[in-house]
Tab-separated table of C-alpha atoms and ligand atoms in Angstrom:
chain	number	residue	atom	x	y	z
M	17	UNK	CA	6.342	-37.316	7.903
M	18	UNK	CA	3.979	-34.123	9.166
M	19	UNK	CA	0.859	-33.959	6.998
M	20	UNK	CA	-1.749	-32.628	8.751
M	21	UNK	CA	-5.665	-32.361	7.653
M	22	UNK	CA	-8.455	-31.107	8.871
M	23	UNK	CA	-12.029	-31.880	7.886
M	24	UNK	CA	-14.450	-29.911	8.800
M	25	UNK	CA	-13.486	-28.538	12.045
M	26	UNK	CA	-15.631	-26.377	14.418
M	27	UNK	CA	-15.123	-25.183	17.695
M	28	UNK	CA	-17.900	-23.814	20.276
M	29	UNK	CA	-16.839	-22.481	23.356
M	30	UNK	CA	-20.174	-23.115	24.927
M	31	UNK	CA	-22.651	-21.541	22.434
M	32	UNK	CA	-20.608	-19.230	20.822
M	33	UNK	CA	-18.799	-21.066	17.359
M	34	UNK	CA	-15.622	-19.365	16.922
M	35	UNK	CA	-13.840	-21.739	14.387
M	36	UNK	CA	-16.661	-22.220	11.819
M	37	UNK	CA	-15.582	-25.325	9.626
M	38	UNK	CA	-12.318	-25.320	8.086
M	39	UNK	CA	-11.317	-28.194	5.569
M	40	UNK	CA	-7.432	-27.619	4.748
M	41	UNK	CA	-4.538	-30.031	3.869
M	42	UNK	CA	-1.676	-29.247	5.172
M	43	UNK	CA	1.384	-31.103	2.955
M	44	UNK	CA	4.383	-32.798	4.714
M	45	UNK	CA	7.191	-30.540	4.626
M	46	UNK	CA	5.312	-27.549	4.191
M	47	UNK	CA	5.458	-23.925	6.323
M	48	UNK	CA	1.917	-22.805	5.918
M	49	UNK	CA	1.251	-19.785	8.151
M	50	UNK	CA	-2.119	-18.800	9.384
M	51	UNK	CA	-2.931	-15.030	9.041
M	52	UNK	CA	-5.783	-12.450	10.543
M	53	UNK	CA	-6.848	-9.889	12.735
M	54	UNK	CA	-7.087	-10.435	16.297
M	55	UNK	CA	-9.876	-12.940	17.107
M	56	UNK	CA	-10.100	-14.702	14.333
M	57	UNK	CA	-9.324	-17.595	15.764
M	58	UNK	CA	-5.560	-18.767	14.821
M	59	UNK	CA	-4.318	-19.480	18.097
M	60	UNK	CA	-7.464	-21.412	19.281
M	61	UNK	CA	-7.062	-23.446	15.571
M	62	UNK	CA	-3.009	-23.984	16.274
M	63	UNK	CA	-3.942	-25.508	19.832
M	64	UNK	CA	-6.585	-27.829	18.254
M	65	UNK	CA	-3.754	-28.906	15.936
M	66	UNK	CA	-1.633	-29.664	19.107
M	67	UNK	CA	-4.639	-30.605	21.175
M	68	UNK	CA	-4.589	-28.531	23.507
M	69	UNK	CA	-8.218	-27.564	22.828
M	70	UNK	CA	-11.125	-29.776	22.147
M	71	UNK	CA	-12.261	-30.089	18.712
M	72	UNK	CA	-15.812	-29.564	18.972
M	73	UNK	CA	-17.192	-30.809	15.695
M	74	UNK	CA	-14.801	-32.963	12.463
M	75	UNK	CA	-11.916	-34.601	12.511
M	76	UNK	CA	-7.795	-33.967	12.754
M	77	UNK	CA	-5.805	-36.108	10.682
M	78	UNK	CA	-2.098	-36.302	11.253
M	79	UNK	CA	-0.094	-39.052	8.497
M	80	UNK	CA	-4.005	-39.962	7.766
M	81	UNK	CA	-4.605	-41.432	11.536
M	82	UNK	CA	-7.369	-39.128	12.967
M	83	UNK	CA	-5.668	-37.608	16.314
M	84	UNK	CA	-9.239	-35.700	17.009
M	85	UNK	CA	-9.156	-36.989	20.671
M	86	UNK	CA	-5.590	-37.588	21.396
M	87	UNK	CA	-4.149	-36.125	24.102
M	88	UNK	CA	-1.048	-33.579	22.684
M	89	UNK	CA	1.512	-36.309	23.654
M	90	UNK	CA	0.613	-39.103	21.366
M	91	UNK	CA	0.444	-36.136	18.612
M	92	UNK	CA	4.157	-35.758	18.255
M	93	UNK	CA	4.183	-32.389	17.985
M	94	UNK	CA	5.935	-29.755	19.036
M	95	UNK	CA	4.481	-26.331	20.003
M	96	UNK	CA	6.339	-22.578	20.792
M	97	UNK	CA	4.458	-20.478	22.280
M	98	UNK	CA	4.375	-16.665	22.054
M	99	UNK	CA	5.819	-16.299	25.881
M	100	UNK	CA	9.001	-17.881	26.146
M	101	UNK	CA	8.187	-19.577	29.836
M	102	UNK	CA	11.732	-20.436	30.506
M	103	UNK	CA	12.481	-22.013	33.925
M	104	UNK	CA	14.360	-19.376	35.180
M	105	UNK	CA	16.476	-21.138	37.404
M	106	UNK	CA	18.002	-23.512	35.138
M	107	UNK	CA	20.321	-23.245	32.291
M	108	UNK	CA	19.987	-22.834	28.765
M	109	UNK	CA	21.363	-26.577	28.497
M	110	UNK	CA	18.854	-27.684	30.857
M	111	UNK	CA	15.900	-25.984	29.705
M	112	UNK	CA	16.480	-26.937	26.317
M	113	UNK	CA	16.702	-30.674	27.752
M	114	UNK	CA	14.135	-30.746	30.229
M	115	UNK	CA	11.502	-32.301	28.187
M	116	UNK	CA	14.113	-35.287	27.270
M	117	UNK	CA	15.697	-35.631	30.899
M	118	UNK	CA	11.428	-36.021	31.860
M	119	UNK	CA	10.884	-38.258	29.391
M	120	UNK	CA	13.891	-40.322	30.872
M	121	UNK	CA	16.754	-39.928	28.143
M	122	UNK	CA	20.223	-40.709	28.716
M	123	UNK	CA	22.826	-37.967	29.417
M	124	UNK	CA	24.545	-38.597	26.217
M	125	UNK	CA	21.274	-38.754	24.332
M	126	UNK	CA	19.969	-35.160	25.735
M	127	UNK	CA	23.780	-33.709	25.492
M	128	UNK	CA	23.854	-35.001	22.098
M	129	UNK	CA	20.731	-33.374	21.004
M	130	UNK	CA	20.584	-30.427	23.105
M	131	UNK	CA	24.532	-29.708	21.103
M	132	UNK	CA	22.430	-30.281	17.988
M	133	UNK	CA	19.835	-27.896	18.786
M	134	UNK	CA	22.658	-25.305	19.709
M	135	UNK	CA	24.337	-25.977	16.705
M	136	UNK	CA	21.340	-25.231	14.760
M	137	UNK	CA	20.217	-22.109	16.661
M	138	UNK	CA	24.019	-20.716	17.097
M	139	UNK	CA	23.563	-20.878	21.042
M	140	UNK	CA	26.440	-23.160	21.671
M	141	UNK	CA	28.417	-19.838	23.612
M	142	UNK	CA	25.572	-19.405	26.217
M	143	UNK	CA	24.622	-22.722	26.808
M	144	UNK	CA	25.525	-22.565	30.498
M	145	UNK	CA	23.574	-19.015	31.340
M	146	UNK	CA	20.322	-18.424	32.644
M	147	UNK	CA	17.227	-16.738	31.037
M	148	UNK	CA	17.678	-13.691	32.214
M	149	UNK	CA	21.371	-13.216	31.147
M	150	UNK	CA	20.136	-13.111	27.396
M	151	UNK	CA	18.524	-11.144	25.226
M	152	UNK	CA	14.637	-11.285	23.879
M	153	UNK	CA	15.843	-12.770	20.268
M	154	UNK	CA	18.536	-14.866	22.171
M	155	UNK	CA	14.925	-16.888	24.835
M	156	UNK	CA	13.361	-16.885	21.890
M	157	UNK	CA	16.157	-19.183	20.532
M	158	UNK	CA	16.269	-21.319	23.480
M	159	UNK	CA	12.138	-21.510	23.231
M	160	UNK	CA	12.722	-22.985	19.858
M	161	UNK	CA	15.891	-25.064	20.896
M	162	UNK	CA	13.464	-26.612	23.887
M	163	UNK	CA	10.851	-27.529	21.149
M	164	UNK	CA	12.982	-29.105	18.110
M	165	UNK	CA	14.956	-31.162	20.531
M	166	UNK	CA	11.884	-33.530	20.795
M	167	UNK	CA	11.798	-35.676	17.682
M	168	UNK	CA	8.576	-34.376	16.411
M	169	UNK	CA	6.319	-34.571	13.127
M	170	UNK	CA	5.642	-31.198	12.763
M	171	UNK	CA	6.482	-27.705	14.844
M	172	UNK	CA	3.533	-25.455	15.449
M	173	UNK	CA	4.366	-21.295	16.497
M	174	UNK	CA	2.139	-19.245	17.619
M	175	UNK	CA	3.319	-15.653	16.877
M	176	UNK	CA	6.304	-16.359	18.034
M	177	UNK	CA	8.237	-13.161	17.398
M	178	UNK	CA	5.655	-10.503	18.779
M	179	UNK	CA	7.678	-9.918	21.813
M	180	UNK	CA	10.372	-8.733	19.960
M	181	UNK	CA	10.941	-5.431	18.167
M	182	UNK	CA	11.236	-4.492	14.921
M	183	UNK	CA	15.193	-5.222	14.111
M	184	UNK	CA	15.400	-8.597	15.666
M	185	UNK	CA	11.636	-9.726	14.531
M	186	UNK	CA	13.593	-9.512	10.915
M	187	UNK	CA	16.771	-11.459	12.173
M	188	UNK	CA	14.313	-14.146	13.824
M	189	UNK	CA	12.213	-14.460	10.922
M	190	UNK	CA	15.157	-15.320	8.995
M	191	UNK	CA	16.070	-17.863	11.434
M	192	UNK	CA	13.417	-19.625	11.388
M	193	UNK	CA	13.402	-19.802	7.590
M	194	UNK	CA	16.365	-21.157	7.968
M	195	UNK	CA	15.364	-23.533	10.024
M	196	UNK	CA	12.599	-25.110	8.204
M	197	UNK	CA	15.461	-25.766	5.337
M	198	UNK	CA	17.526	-27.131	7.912
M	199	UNK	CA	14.908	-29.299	9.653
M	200	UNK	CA	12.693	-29.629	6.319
M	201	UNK	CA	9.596	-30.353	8.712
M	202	UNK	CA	6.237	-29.578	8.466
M	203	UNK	CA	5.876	-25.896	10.424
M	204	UNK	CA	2.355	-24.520	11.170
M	205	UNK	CA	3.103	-20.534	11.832
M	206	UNK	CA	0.356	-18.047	13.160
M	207	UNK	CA	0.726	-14.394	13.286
M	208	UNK	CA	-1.188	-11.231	12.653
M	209	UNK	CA	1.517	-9.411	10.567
M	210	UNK	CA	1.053	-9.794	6.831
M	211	UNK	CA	4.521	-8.745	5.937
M	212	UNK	CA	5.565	-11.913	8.112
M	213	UNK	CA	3.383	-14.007	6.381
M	214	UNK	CA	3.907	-12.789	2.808
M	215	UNK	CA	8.460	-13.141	3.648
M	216	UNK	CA	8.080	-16.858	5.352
M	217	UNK	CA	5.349	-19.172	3.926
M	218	UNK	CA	5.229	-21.584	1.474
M	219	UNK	CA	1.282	-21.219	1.450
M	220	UNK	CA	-0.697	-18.502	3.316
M	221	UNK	CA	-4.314	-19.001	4.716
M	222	UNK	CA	-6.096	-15.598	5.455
M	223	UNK	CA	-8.609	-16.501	8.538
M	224	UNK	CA	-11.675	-14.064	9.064
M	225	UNK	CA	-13.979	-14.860	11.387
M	226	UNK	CA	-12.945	-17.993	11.977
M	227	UNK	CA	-13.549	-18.987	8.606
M	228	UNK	CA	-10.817	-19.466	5.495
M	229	UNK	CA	-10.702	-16.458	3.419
M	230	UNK	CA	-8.484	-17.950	0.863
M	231	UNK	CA	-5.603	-20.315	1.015
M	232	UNK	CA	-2.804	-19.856	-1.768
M	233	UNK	CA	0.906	-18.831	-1.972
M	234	UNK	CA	1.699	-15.271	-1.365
M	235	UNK	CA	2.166	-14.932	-4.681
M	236	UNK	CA	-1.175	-16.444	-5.234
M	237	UNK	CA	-2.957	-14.053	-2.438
M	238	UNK	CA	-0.916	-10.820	-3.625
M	239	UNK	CA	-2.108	-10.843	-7.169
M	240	UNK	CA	-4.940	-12.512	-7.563
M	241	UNK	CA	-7.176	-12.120	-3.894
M	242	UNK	CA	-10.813	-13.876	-3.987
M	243	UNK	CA	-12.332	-11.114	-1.908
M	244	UNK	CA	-12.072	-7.809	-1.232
M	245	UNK	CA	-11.570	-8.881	2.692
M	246	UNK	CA	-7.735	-10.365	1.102
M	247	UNK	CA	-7.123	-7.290	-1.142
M	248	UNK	CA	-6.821	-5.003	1.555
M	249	UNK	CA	-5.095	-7.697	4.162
M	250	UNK	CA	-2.153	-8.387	2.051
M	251	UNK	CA	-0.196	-5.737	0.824
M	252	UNK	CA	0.915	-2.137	2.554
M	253	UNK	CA	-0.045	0.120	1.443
M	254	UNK	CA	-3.499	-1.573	1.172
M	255	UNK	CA	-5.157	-2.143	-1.999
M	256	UNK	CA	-7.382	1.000	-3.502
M	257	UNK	CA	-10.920	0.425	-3.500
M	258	UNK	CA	-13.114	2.762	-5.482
M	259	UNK	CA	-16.577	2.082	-6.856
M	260	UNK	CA	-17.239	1.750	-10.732
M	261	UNK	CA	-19.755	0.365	-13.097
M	262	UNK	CA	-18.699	-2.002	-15.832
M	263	UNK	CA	-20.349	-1.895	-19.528
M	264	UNK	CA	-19.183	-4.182	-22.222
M	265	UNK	CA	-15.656	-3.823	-22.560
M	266	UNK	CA	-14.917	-0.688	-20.144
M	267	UNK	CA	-15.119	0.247	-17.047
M	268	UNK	CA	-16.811	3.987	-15.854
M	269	UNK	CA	-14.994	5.250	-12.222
M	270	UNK	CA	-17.170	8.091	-9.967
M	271	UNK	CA	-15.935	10.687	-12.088
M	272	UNK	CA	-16.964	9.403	-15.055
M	273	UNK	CA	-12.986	8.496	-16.109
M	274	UNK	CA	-12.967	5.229	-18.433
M	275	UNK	CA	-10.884	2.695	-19.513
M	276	UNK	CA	-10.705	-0.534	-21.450
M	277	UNK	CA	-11.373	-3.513	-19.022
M	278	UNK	CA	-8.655	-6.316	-19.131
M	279	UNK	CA	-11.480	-9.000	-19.863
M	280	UNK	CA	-15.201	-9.613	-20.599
M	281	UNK	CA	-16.877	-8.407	-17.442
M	282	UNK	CA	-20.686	-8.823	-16.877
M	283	UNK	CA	-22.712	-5.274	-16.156
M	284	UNK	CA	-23.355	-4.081	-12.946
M	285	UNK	CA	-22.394	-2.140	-9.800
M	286	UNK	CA	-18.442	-3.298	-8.877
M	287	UNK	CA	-15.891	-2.050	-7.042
M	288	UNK	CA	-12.191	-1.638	-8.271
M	289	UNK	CA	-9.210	-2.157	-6.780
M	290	UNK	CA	-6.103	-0.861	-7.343
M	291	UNK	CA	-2.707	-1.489	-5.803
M	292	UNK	CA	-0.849	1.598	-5.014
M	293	UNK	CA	2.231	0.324	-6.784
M	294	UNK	CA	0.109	0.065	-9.879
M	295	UNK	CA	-0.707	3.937	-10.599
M	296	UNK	CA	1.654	6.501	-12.368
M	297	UNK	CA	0.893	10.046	-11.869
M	298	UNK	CA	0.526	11.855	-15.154
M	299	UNK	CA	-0.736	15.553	-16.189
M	300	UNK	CA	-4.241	16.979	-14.867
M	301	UNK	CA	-6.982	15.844	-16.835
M	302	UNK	CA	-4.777	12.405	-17.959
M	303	UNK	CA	-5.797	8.844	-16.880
M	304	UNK	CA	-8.941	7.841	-15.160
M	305	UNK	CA	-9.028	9.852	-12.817
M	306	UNK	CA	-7.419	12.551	-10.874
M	307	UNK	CA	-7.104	14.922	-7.774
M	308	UNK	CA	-4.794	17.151	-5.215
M	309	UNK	CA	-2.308	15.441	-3.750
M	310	UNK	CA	-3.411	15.756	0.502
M	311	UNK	CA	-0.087	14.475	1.731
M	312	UNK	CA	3.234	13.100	0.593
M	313	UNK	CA	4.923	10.718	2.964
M	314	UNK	CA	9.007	9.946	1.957
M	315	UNK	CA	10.120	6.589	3.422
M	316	UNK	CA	13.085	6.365	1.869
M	317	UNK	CA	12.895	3.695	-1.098
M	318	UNK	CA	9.580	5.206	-1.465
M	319	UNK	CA	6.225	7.961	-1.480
M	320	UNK	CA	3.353	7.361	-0.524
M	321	UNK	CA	0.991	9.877	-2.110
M	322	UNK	CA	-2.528	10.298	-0.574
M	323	UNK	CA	-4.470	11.729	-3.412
M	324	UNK	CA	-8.233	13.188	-2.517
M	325	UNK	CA	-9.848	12.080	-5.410
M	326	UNK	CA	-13.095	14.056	-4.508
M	327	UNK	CA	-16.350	11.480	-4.480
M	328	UNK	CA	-13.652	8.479	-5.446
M	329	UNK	CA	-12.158	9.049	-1.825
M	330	UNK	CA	-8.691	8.918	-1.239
M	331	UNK	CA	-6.478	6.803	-3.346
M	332	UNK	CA	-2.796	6.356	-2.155
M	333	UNK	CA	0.155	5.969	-4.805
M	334	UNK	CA	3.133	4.286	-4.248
M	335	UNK	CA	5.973	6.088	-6.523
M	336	UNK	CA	9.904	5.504	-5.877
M	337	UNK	CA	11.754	7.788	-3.948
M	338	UNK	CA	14.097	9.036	-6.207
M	339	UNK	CA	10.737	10.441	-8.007
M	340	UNK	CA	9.839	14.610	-7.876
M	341	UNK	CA	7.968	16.090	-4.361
M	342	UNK	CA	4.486	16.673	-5.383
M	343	UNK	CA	2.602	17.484	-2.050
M	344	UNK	CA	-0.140	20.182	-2.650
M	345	UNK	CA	0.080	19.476	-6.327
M	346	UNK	CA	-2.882	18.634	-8.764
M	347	UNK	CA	-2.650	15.741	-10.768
M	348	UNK	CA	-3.870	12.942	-13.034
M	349	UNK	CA	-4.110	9.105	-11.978
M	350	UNK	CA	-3.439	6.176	-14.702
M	351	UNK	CA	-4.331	2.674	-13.349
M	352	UNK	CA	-2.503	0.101	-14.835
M	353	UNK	CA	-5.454	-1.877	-16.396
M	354	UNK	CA	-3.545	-5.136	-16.585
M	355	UNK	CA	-3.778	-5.434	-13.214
M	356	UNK	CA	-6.884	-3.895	-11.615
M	357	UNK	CA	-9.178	-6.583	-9.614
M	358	UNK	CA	-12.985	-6.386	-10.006
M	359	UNK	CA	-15.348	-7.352	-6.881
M	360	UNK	CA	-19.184	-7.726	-7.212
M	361	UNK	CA	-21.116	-5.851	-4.648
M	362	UNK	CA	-20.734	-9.241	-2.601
M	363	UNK	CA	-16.960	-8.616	-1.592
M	364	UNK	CA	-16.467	-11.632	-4.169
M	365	UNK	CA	-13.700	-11.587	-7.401
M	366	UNK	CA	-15.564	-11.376	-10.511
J	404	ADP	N1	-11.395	-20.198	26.388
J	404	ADP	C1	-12.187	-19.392	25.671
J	404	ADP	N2	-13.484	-19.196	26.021
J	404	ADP	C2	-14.295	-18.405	25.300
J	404	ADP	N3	-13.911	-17.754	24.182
J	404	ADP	C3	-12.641	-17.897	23.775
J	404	ADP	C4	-11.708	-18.712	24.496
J	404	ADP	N4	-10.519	-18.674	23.843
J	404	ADP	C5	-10.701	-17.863	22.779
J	404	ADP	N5	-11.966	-17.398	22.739
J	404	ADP	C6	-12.544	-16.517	21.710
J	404	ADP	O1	-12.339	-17.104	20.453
J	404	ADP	C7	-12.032	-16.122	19.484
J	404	ADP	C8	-10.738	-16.479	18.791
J	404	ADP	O2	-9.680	-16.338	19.697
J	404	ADP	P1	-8.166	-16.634	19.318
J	404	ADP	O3	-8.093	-17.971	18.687
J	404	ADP	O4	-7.341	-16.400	20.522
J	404	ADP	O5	-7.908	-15.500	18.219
J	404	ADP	P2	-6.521	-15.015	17.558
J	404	ADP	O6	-5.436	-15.925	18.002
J	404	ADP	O7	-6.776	-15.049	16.090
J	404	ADP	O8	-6.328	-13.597	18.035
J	404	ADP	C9	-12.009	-14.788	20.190
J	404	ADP	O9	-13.243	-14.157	19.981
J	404	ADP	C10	-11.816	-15.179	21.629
J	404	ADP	O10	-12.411	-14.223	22.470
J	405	MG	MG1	-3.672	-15.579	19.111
């Protein structure tokens, strides 16, 4: 059992608020990750989960018995932390154990479960080293062995695999959905990097501000974003934005290139947004709109086209890369109008 909700919940550090009121449900079971920039407030929000920081204002429910003021202990759960903080003097064994051998277990209860937690992680060959004798993925594994030996409700990470680089932040990340099959427990994951995010969760919530953009699958957030702020978060290339005007049934772009809208949208100043996945380059003077193309970037399974589209702006287009080199070329855009996103001049889906 790891359900965890919170109602309401505000945090002041001294006069300044810096969670602002977040009401989320958090379902038994469930690996909901918590996505932003930098200071948006994720960590602080993770450590009022674990209690590590005061909740200033609502309440933290964990099973449905409010935890608000409980000390992290009586919590029963279990935190990893973006530094590893491995005693270095002792062995992978014992640092994995040290919370159980404190807690007064019996040999053959922390050898047990330490051997479980080695099992899991596949450190059972370097149980008997010391920190420094592994590798960054390999601390990182003992970091989560020393935290799912506890018998906890729920496992909280807070970006957890930002120490590592790029290779082994994919290998980890596929741990540790393995793990959550494995341990089927509730997992509350924090990081900054959307493509982490969008590969692990079962649900996403997109923090700005210290306020909940949107909460939804990635799925959910990918094609059908409540505000411009979540269009351009999730995705990379990031969502086009131009502006446009919408009459009746079509839409008119900058440059005066139309199109049939996708559904009954009121009048008024909007902006559009486009994914770059969702434009095909056809002939000049073709599509809605068109330009040069500024700069062609070849990553392999793809382009990315940067397209100056004159008082549009720039619109990048994702094409495969099998497709034709078209740097310095002039061309025409066509949006794929069953799935352009219209925003109101408040940021807000129309
Ligand atoms: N102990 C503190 N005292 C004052 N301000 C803090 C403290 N801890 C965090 N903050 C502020 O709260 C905001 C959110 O911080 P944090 O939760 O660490 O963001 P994130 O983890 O999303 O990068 C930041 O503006 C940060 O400066
Ligand atoms: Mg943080």
């Amino acid at each position: 059992m790891g359900a965890i909700s919170l109602k309401a919940v505000e945090k002041w550090f001294g006069d300044v608020e810096v969670i602002k009121g977040i009401d989320l449900d958090i379902r038994d079971g469930e690996l909901i990750i918590f996505v932003g920039p930098s200071g948006c407030g994720k960590s602080t929000l993770l450590r009022m989960i674990a209690g590590l920081e005061e909740t200033s204002r609502g309440r933290i429910l964990l099973d449905g018995a409010d935890v608000t003021h409980k000390v992290p202990s009586e919590r029963e759960l279990s935190m990893v932390f973006q530094s590893y903080a491995l005693y270095p003097h002792l062995s992978v064994a014992e640092n994995m154990g040290f919370a159980l051998k404190t807690a007064g277990a019996s040999k053959g209860e922390i050898a047990e479960k330490v051997g479980n937690a080695a099992d899991i992680l596949k450190l059972d060959e370097y149980l008997e080293r010391r920190p420094k004798d592994l590798s960054g993925g390999q601390r990182q594994r003992v970091a989560i062995g020393r935290a799912i030996v506890r018998k906890a409700k729920g496992f909280l990470f807070d970006e957890p695999l930002s120490n590592l680089d790029a290779a082994l932040r994919v290998d980890m990340r596929f741990e540790i959905a393995r793990l959550h099959r494995t341990l089927e427990s509730t997992m509350v994951y924090v990081t900054h990097d959307q493509v982490e995010a969008m590969t692990l969760a079962d649900r996403i919530v997109v923090l700005k501000g210290g306020r909940i953009m949107q909460v939804g699958s990635p799925r959910e957030l990918y094609e059908a974003p409540d505000n411009v702020f979540v269009a351009q978060f999730i995705g990379s290339p990031k969502m086009n934005l131009v502006s446009c005007t919408t009459e009746g049934e079509n839409f008119f772009l900058g440059d005066g290139g139309t199109g049939p809208l996708p559904g009954p949208h009121q009048c008024g100043a909007v902006r559009l947004g486009v994914r770059p996945e969702h434009i095909e380059v056809v002939a000049p003077g073709q599509g809605q709109c068109g330009g040069v193309v500024q700069m062609s970037e070849y990553v392999g399974a793809d382009y990315f086209h940067y397209v100056d589209c004159g008082e549009l702006g720039r619109i990048t287009v994702r094409l495969p890369g099998s497709a034709a080199e078209i740097e310095g070329q002039r061309v025409g855009l066509r949006f794929d109008t069953d799935r352009l996103h219209f925003f109101g001049a408040d940021g807000q889906r129309m």
